[in-house]
Each structure stands twice: as structure tokens, then as C-alpha cells.
CSV table of N, CA and C and ligand atoms in Angstrom, one decimal:
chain,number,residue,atom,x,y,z
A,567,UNK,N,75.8,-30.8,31.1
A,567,UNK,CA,74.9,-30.0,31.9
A,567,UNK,C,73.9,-30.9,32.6
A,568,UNK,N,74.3,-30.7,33.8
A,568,UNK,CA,72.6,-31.6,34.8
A,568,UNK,C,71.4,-30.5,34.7
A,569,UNK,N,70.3,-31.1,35.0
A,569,UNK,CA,69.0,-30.6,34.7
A,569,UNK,C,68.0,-31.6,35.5
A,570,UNK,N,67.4,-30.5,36.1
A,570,UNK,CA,66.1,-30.9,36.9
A,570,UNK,C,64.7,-30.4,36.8
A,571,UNK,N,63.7,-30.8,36.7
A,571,UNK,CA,62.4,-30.2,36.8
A,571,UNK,C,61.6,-29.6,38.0
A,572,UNK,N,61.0,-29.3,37.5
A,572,UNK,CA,60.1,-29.1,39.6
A,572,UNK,C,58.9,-28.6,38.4
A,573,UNK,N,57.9,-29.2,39.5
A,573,UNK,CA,56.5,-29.4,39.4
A,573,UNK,C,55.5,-28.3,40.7
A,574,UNK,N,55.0,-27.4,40.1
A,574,UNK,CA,54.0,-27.0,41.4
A,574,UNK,C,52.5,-26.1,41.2
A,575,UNK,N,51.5,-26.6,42.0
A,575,UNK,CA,50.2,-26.4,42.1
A,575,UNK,C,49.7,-25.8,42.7
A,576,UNK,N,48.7,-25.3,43.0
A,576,UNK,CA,48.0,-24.8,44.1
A,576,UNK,C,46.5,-23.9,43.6
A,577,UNK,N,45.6,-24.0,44.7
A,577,UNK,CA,44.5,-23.9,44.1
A,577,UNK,C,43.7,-23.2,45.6
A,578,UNK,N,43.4,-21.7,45.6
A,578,UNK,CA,42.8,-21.0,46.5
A,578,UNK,C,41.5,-20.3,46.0
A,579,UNK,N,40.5,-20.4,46.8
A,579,UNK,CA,39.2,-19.9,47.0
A,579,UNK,C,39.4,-18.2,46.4
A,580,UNK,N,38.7,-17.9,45.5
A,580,UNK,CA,38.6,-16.4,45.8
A,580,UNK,C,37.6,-15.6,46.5
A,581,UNK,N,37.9,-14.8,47.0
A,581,UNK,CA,37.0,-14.2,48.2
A,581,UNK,C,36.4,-12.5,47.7
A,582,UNK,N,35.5,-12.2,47.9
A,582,UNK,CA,35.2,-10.5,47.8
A,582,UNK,C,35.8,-9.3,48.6
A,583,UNK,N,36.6,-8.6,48.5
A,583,UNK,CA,37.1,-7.8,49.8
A,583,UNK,C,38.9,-8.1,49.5
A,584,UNK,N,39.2,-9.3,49.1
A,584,UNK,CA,40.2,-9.4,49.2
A,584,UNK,C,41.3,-9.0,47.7
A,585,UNK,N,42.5,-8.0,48.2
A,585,UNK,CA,43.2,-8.0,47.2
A,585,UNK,C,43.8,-9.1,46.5
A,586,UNK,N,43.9,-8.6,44.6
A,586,UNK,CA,43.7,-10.4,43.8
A,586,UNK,C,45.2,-9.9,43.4
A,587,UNK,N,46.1,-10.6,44.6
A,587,UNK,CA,47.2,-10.6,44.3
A,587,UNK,C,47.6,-11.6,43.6
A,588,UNK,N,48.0,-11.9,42.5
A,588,UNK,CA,49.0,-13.1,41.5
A,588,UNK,C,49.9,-12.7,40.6
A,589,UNK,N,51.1,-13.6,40.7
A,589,UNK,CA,52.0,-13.1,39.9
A,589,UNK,C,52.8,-12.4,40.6
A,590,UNK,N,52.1,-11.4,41.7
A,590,UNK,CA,53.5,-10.3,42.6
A,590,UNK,C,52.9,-9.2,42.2
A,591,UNK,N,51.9,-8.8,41.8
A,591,UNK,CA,51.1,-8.0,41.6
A,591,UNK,C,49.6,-8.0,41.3
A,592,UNK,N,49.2,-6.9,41.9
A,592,UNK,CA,47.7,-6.7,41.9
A,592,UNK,C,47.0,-6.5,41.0
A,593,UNK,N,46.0,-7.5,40.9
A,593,UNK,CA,44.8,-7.0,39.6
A,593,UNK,C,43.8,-6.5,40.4
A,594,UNK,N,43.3,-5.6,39.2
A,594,UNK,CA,41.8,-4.7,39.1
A,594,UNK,C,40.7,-5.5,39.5
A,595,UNK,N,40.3,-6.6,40.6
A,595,UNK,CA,39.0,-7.0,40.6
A,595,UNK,C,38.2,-7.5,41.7
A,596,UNK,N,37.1,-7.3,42.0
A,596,UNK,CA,36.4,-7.1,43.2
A,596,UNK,C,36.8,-8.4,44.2
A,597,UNK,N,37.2,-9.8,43.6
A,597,UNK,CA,37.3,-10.6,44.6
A,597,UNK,C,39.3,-11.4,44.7
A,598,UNK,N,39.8,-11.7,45.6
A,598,UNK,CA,40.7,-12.4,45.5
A,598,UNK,C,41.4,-13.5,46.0
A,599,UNK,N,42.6,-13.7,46.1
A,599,UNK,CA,42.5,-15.3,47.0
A,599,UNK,C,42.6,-15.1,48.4
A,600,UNK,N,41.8,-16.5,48.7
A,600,UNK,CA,42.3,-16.3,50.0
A,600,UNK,C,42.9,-17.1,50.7
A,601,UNK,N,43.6,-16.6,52.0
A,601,UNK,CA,44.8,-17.5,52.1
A,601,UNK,C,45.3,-16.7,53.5
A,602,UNK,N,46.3,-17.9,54.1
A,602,UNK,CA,46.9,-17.0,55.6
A,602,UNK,C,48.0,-16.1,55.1
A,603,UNK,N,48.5,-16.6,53.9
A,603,UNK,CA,49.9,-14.9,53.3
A,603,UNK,C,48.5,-14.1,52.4
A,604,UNK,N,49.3,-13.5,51.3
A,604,UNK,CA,48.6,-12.9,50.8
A,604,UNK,C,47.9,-13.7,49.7
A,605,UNK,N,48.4,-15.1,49.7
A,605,UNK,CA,47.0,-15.7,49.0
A,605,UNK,C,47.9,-16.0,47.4
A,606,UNK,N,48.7,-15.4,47.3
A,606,UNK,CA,49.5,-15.1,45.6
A,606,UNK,C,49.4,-16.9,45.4
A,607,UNK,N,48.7,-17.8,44.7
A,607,UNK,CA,48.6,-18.9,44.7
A,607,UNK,C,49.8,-18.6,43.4
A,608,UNK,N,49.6,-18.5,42.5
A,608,UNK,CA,50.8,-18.1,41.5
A,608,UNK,C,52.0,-18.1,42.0
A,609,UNK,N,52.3,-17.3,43.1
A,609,UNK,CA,54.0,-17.4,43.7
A,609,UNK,C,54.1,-18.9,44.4
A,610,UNK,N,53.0,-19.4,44.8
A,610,UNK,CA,52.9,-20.0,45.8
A,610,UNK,C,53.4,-21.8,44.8
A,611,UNK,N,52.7,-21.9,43.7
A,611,UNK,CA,52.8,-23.2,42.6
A,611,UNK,C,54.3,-22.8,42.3
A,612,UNK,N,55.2,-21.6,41.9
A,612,UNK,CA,56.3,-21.4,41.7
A,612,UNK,C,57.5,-22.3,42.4
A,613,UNK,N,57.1,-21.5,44.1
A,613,UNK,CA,57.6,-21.9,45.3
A,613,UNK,C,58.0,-23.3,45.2
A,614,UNK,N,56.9,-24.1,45.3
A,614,UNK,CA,56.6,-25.3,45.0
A,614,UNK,C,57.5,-25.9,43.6
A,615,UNK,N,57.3,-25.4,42.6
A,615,UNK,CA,58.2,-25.4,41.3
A,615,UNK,C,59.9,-26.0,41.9
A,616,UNK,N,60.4,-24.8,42.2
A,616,UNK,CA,61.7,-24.3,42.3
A,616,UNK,C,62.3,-25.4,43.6
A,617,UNK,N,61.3,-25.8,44.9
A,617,UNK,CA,61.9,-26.4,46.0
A,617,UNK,C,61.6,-27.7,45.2
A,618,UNK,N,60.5,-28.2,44.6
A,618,UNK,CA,60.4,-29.8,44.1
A,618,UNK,C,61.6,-30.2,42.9
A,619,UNK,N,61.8,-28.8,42.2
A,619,UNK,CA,63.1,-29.7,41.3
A,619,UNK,C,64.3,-30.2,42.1
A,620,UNK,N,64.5,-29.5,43.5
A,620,UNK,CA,65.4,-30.0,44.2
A,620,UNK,C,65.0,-31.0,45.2
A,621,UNK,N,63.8,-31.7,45.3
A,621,UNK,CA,63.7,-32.1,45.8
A,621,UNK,C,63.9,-31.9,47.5
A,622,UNK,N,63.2,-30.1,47.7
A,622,UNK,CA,63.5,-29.7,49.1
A,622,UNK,C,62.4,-29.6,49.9
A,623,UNK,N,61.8,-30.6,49.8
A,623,UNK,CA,60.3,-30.2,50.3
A,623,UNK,C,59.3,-29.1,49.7
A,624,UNK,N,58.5,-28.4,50.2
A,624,UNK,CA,57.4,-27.8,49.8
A,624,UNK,C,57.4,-26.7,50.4
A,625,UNK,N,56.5,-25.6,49.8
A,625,UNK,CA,55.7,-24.3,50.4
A,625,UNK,C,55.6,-24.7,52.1
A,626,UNK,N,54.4,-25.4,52.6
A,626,UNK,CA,53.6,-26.1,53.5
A,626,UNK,C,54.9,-26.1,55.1
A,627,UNK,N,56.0,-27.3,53.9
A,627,UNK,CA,57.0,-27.4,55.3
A,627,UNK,C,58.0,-26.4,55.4
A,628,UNK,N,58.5,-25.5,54.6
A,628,UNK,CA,59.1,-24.0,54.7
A,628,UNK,C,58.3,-23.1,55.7
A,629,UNK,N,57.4,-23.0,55.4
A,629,UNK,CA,56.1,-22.1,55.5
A,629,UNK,C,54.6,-22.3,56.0
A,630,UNK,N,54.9,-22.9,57.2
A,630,UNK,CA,53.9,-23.4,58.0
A,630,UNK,C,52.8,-22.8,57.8
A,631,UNK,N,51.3,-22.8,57.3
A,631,UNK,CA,50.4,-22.1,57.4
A,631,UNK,C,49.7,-22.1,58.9
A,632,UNK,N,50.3,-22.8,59.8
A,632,UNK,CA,49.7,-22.2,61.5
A,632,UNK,C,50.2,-21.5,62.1
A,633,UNK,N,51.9,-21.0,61.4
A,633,UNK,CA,53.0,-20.1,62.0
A,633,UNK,C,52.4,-18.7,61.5
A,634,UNK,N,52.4,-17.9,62.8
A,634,UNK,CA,51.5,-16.5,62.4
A,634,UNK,C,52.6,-15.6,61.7
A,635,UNK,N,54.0,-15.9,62.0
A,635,UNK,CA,54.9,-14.9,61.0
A,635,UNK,C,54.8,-14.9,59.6
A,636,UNK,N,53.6,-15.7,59.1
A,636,UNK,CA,54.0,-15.6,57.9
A,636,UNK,C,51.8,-15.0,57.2
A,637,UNK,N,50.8,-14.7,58.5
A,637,UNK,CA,50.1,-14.5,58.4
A,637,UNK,C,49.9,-13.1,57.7
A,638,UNK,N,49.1,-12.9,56.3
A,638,UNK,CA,49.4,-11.8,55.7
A,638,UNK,C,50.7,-11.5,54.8
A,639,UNK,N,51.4,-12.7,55.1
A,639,UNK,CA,52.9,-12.4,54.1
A,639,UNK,C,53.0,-12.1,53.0
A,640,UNK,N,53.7,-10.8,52.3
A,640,UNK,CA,53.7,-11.4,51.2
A,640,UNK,C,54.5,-12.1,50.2
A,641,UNK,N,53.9,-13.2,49.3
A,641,UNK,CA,54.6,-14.0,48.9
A,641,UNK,C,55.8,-14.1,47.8
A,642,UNK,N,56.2,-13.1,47.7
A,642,UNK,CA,57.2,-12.8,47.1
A,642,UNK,C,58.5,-13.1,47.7
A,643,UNK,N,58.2,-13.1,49.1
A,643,UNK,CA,59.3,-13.7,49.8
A,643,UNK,C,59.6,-15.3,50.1
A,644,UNK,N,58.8,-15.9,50.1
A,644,UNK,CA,58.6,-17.4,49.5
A,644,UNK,C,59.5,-17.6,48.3
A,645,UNK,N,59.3,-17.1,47.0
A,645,UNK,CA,60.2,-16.8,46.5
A,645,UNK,C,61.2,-16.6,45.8
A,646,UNK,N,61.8,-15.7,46.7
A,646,UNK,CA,63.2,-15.0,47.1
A,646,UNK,C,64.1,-16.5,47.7
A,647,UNK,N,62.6,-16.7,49.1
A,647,UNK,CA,63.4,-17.9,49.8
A,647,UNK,C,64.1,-19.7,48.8
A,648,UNK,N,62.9,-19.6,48.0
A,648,UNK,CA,63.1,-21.0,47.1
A,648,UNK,C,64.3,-20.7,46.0
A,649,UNK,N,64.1,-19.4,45.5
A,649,UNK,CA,65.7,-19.3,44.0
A,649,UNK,C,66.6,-18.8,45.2
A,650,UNK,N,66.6,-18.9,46.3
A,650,UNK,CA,67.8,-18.5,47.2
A,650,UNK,C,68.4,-20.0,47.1
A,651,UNK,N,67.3,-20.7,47.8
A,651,UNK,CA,67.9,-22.2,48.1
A,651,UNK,C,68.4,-23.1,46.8
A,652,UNK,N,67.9,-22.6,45.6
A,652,UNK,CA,68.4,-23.2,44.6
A,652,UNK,C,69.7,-22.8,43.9
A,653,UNK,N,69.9,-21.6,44.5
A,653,UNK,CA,71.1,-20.7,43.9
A,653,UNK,C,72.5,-21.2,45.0
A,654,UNK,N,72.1,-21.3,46.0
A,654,UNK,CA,72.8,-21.2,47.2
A,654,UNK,C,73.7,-22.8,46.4
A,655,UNK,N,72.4,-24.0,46.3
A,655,UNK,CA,73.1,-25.5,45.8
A,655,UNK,C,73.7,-25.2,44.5
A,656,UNK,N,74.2,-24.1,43.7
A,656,UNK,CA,74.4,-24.4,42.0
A,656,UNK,C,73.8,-24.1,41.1
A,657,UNK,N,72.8,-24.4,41.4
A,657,UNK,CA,71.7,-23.9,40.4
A,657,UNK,C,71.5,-22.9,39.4
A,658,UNK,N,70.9,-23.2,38.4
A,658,UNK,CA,70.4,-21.6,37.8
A,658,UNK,C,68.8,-22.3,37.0
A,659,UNK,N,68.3,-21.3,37.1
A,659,UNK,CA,67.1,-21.2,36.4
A,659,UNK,C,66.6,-21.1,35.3
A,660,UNK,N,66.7,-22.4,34.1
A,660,UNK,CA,66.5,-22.1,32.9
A,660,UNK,C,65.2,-21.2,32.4
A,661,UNK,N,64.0,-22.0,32.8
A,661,UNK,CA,62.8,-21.3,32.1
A,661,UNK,C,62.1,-21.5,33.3
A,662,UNK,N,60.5,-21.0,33.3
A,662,UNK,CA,59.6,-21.0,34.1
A,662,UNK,C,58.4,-21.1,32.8
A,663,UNK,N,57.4,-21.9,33.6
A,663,UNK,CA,56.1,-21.7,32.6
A,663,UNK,C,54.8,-22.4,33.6
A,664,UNK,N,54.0,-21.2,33.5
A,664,UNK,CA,52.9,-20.8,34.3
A,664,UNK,C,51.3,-21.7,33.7
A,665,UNK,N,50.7,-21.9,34.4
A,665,UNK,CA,49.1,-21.4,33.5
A,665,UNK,C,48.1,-21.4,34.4
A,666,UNK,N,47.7,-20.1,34.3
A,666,UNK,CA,46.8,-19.6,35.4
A,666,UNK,C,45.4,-20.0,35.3
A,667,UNK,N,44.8,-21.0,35.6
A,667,UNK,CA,43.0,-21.3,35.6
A,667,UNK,C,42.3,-20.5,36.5
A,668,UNK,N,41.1,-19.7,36.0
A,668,UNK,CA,40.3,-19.1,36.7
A,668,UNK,C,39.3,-18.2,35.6
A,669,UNK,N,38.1,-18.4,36.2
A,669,UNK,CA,37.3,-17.4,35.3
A,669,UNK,C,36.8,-16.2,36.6
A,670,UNK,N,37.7,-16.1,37.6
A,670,UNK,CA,37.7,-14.2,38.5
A,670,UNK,C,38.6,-13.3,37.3
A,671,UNK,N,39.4,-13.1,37.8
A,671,UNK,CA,39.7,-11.8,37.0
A,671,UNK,C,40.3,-12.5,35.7
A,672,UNK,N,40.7,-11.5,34.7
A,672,UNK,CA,41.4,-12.2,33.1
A,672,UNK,C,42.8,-12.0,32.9
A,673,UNK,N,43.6,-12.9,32.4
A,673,UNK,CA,44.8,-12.7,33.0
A,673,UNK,C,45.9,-12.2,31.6
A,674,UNK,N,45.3,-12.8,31.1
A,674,UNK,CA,45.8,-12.1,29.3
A,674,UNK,C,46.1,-10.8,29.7
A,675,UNK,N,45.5,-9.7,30.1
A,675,UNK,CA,46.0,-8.1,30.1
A,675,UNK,C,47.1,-8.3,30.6
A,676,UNK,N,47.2,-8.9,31.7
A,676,UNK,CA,48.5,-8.8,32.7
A,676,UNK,C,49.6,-9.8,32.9
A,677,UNK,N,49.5,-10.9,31.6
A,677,UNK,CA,50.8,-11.6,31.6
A,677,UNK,C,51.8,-11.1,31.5
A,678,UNK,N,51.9,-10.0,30.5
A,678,UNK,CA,53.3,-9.3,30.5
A,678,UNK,C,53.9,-9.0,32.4
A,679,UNK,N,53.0,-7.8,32.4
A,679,UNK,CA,53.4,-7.1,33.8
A,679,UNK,C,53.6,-8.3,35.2
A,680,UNK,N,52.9,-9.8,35.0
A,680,UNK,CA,53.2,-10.7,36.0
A,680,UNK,C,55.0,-11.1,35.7
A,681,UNK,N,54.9,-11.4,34.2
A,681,UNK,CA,57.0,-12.4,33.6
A,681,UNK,C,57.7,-10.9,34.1
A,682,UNK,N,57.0,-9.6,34.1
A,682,UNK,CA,58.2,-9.2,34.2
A,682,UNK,C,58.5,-8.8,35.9
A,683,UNK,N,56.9,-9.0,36.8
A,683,UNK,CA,57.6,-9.1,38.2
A,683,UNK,C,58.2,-10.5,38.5
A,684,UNK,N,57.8,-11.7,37.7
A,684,UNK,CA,58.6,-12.7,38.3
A,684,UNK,C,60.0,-12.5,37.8
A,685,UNK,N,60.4,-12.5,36.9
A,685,UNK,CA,61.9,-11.9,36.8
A,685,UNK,C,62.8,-11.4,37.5
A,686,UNK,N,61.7,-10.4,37.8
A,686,UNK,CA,62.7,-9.4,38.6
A,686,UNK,C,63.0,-10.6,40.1
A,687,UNK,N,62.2,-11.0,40.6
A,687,UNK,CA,61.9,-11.9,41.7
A,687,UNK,C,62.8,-12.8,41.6
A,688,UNK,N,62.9,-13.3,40.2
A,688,UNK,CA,63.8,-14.7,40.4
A,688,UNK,C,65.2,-14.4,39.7
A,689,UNK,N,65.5,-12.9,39.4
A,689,UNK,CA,66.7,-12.2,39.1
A,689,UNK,C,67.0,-13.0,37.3
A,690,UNK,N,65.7,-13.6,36.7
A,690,UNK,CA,66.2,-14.0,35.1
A,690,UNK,C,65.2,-12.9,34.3
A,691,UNK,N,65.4,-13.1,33.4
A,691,UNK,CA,65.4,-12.5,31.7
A,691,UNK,C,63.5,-12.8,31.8
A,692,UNK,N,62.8,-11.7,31.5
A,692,UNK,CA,61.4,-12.4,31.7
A,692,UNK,C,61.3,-13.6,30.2
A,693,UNK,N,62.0,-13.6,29.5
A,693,UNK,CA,61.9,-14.0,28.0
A,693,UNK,C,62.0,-15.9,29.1
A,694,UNK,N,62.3,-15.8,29.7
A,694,UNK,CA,62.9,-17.1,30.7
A,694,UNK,C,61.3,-17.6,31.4
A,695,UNK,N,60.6,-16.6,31.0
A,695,UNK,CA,59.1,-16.5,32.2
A,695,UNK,C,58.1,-16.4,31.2
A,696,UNK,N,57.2,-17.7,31.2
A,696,UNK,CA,56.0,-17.6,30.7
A,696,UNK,C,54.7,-17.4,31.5
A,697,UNK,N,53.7,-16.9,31.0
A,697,UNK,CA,52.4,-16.8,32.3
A,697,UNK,C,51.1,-17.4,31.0
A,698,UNK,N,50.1,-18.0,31.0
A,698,UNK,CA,49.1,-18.4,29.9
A,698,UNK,C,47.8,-18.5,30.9
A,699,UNK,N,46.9,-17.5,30.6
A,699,UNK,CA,45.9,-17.5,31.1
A,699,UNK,C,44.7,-19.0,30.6
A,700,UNK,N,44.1,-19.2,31.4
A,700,UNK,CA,43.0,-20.1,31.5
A,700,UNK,C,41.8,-20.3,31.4
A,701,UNK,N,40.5,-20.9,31.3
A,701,UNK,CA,39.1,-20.7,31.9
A,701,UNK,C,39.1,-22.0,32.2
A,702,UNK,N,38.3,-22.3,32.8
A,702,UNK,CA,37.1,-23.6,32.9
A,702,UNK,C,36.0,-23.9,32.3
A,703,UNK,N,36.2,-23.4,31.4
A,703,UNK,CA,34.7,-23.5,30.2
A,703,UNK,C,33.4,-23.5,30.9
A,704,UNK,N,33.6,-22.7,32.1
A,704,UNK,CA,32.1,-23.0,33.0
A,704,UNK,C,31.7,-24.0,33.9
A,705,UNK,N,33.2,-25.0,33.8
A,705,UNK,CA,33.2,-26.6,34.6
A,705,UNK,C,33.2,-26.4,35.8
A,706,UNK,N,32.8,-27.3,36.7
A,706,UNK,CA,33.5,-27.6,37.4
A,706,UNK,C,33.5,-26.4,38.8
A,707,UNK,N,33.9,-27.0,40.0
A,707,UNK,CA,33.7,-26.5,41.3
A,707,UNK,C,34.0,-24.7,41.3
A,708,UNK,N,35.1,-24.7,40.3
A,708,UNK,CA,36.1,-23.3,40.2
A,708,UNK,C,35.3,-22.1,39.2
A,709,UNK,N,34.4,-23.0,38.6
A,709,UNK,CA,33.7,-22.3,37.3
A,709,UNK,C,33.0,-21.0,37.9
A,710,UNK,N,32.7,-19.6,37.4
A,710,UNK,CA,32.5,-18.7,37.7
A,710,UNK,C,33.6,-17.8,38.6
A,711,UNK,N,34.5,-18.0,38.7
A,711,UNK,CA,35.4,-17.0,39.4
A,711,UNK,C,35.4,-17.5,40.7
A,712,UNK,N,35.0,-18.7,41.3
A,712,UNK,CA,34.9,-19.1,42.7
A,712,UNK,C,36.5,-19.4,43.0
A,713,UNK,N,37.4,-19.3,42.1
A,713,UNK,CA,38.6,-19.9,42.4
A,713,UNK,C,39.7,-19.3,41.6
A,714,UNK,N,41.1,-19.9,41.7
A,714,UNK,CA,42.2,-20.0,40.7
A,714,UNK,C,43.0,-21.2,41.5
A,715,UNK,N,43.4,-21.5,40.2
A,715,UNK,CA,44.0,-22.8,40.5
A,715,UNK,C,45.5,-22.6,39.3
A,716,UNK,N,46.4,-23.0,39.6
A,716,UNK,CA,47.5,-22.9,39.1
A,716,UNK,C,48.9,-23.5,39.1
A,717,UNK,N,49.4,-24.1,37.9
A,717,UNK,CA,50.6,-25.3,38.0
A,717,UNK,C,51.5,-24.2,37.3
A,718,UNK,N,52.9,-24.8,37.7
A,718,UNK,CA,54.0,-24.0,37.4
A,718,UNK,C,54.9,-25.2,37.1
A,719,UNK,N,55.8,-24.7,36.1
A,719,UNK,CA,56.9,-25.9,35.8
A,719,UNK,C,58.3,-25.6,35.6
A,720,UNK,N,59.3,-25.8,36.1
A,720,UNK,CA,60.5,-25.2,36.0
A,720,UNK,C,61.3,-25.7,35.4
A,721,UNK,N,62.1,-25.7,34.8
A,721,UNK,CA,63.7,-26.2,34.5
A,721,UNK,C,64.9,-25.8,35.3
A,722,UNK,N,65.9,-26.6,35.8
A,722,UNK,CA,67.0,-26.2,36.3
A,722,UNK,C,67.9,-26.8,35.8
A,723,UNK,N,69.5,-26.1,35.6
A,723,UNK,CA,70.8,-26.4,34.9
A,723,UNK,C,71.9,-26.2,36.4
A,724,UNK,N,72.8,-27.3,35.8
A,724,UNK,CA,74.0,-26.8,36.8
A,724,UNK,C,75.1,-27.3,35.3
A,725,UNK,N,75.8,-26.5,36.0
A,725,UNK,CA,76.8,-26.9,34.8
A,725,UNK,C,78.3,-27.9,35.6
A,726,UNK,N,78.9,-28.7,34.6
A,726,UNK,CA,79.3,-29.8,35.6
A,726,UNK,C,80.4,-29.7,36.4
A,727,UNK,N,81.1,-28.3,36.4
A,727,UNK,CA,82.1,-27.3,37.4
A,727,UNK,C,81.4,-27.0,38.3
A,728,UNK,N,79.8,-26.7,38.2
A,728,UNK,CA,79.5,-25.8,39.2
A,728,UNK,C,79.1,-26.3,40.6
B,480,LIG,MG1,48.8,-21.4,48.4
């Protein structure tokens, strides 16, 4: 069995006004990220995940942030687009494991309901999908809710027919 990693980060401002989309679903709280799609920095470290184990480039070069088709996007399609490209080469998707930093909204209530929209999104088992909420102990640029910041780590398998 071959096996690959992918590594992915990302780190957006949160804003007042804006919906706090992460994970592929909306939380309950007055500020959110901001961003030219809908900001889902969570889908976005994924994205990043899934294209770096293959070594396919990035979010950035998929997904130009000066290209207006993708202004307001939402990033669920990102995605769709990265386990497409991984599926399309052989691939399958052992695990995923998340961990969401931020002291805006709290993420504990909603890790369930995040593993089981990423699932559904990346068509695996949420048991496959971890999410682990964060703080900053008050540190640092991000401290008070000014932010979220978020790394994602993947596993991939091919099996040696495939
Ligand atoms: Mg981003």
C-alpha cells in the first residue's frame, strides 16, 4: 500500500457582519472570516491538505484569489475540486485531522456537525474525520477572536493495483 501525506494551513481575519462559515457550515456568532470565497479557512487548510499530498499545487494556484468567479464562493467546492483530483489519480482518503485555533466562536459544540459535513464532502466515514477545537491562551496577534487559523493533515492510500 503507497501512502502520502498532505499538509495544510490557513489563517483569516475575522470580521463583524460576516457569516462564520467553517467546516461547510455556519456557526451562531456575530463575527466571521474574511476572505474573497466565503472565507471557510477550515475547507480552505483541507484543500491545501488533499492537493499537497499529491503534490498538486495549492488553493492560491487552483483558485486564484483575483479571479472574480470564485468571489463569494462557496468553499465546499474547492473541496469537491481537490478529493476529485485525488480520486481521479487512485487515491483514497485514509483519515483527515483538523485543529481549529481561535478564540471567535467555540468549536467543541460543533465538531460533530463540522466531521459529518466534511464527510459527506469528501464522500468518507466521518469516523475518518477529526475536528479539535483551539485557543490562544490570550497570545498573540489572533488572541480575542481577531482571527482563526487552522492546519489540516491528511493521509492518502493507493493500493498497488490501483
Ligand atoms: Mg483561505
Amino acid at each position: 500500500m503507497a501512502q502520502r501525506i498532505g499538509l495544510g494551513f490557513d489563517v483569516h481575519r475575522l470580521v463583524t457582519g460576516r457569516p462564520c462559515r467553517l467546516g461547510g457550515i455556519e456557526l451562531p456568532h456575530p463575527s466571521g472570516p474574511q476572505g474573497h470565497s466565503d472565507g471557510d479557512a477550515v475547507l480552505h487548510a483541507v484543500t491545501d491538505a488533499l492537493l499537497g499530498a499529491l503534490a498538486l499545487g495549492d488553493i492560491g494556484t487552483h483558485f486564484p484569489d483575483k479571479d472574480p468567479r470564485w468571489k463569494d464562493a462557496d468553499s465546499r467546492l474547492f473541496v469537491r475540486h481537490a478529493i476529485e483530483s485525488v480520486q481521479k489519480r487512485g487515491w483514497t482518503l485514509a483519515n483527515l485531522d483538523v485543529v481549529i485555533a481561535t478564540e471567535g466562536p467555540r468549536i467543541a459544540p460543533h465538531a460533530e456537525a463540522m466531521r459529518g459535513s466534511m464527510a459527506e464532502l469528501l464522500g468518507c466515514s466521518p469516523e475518518q474525520v477529526s475536528v479539535k477545537g483551539k485557543t490562544f491562551e490570550g497570545l498573540g496577534a489572533l488572541a480575542g477572536g481577531a482571527g482563526v487559523a487552522v492546519q489540516a493533515v491528511c493521509l492518502l492510500e493507493k493500493s498497488p493495483d490501483g
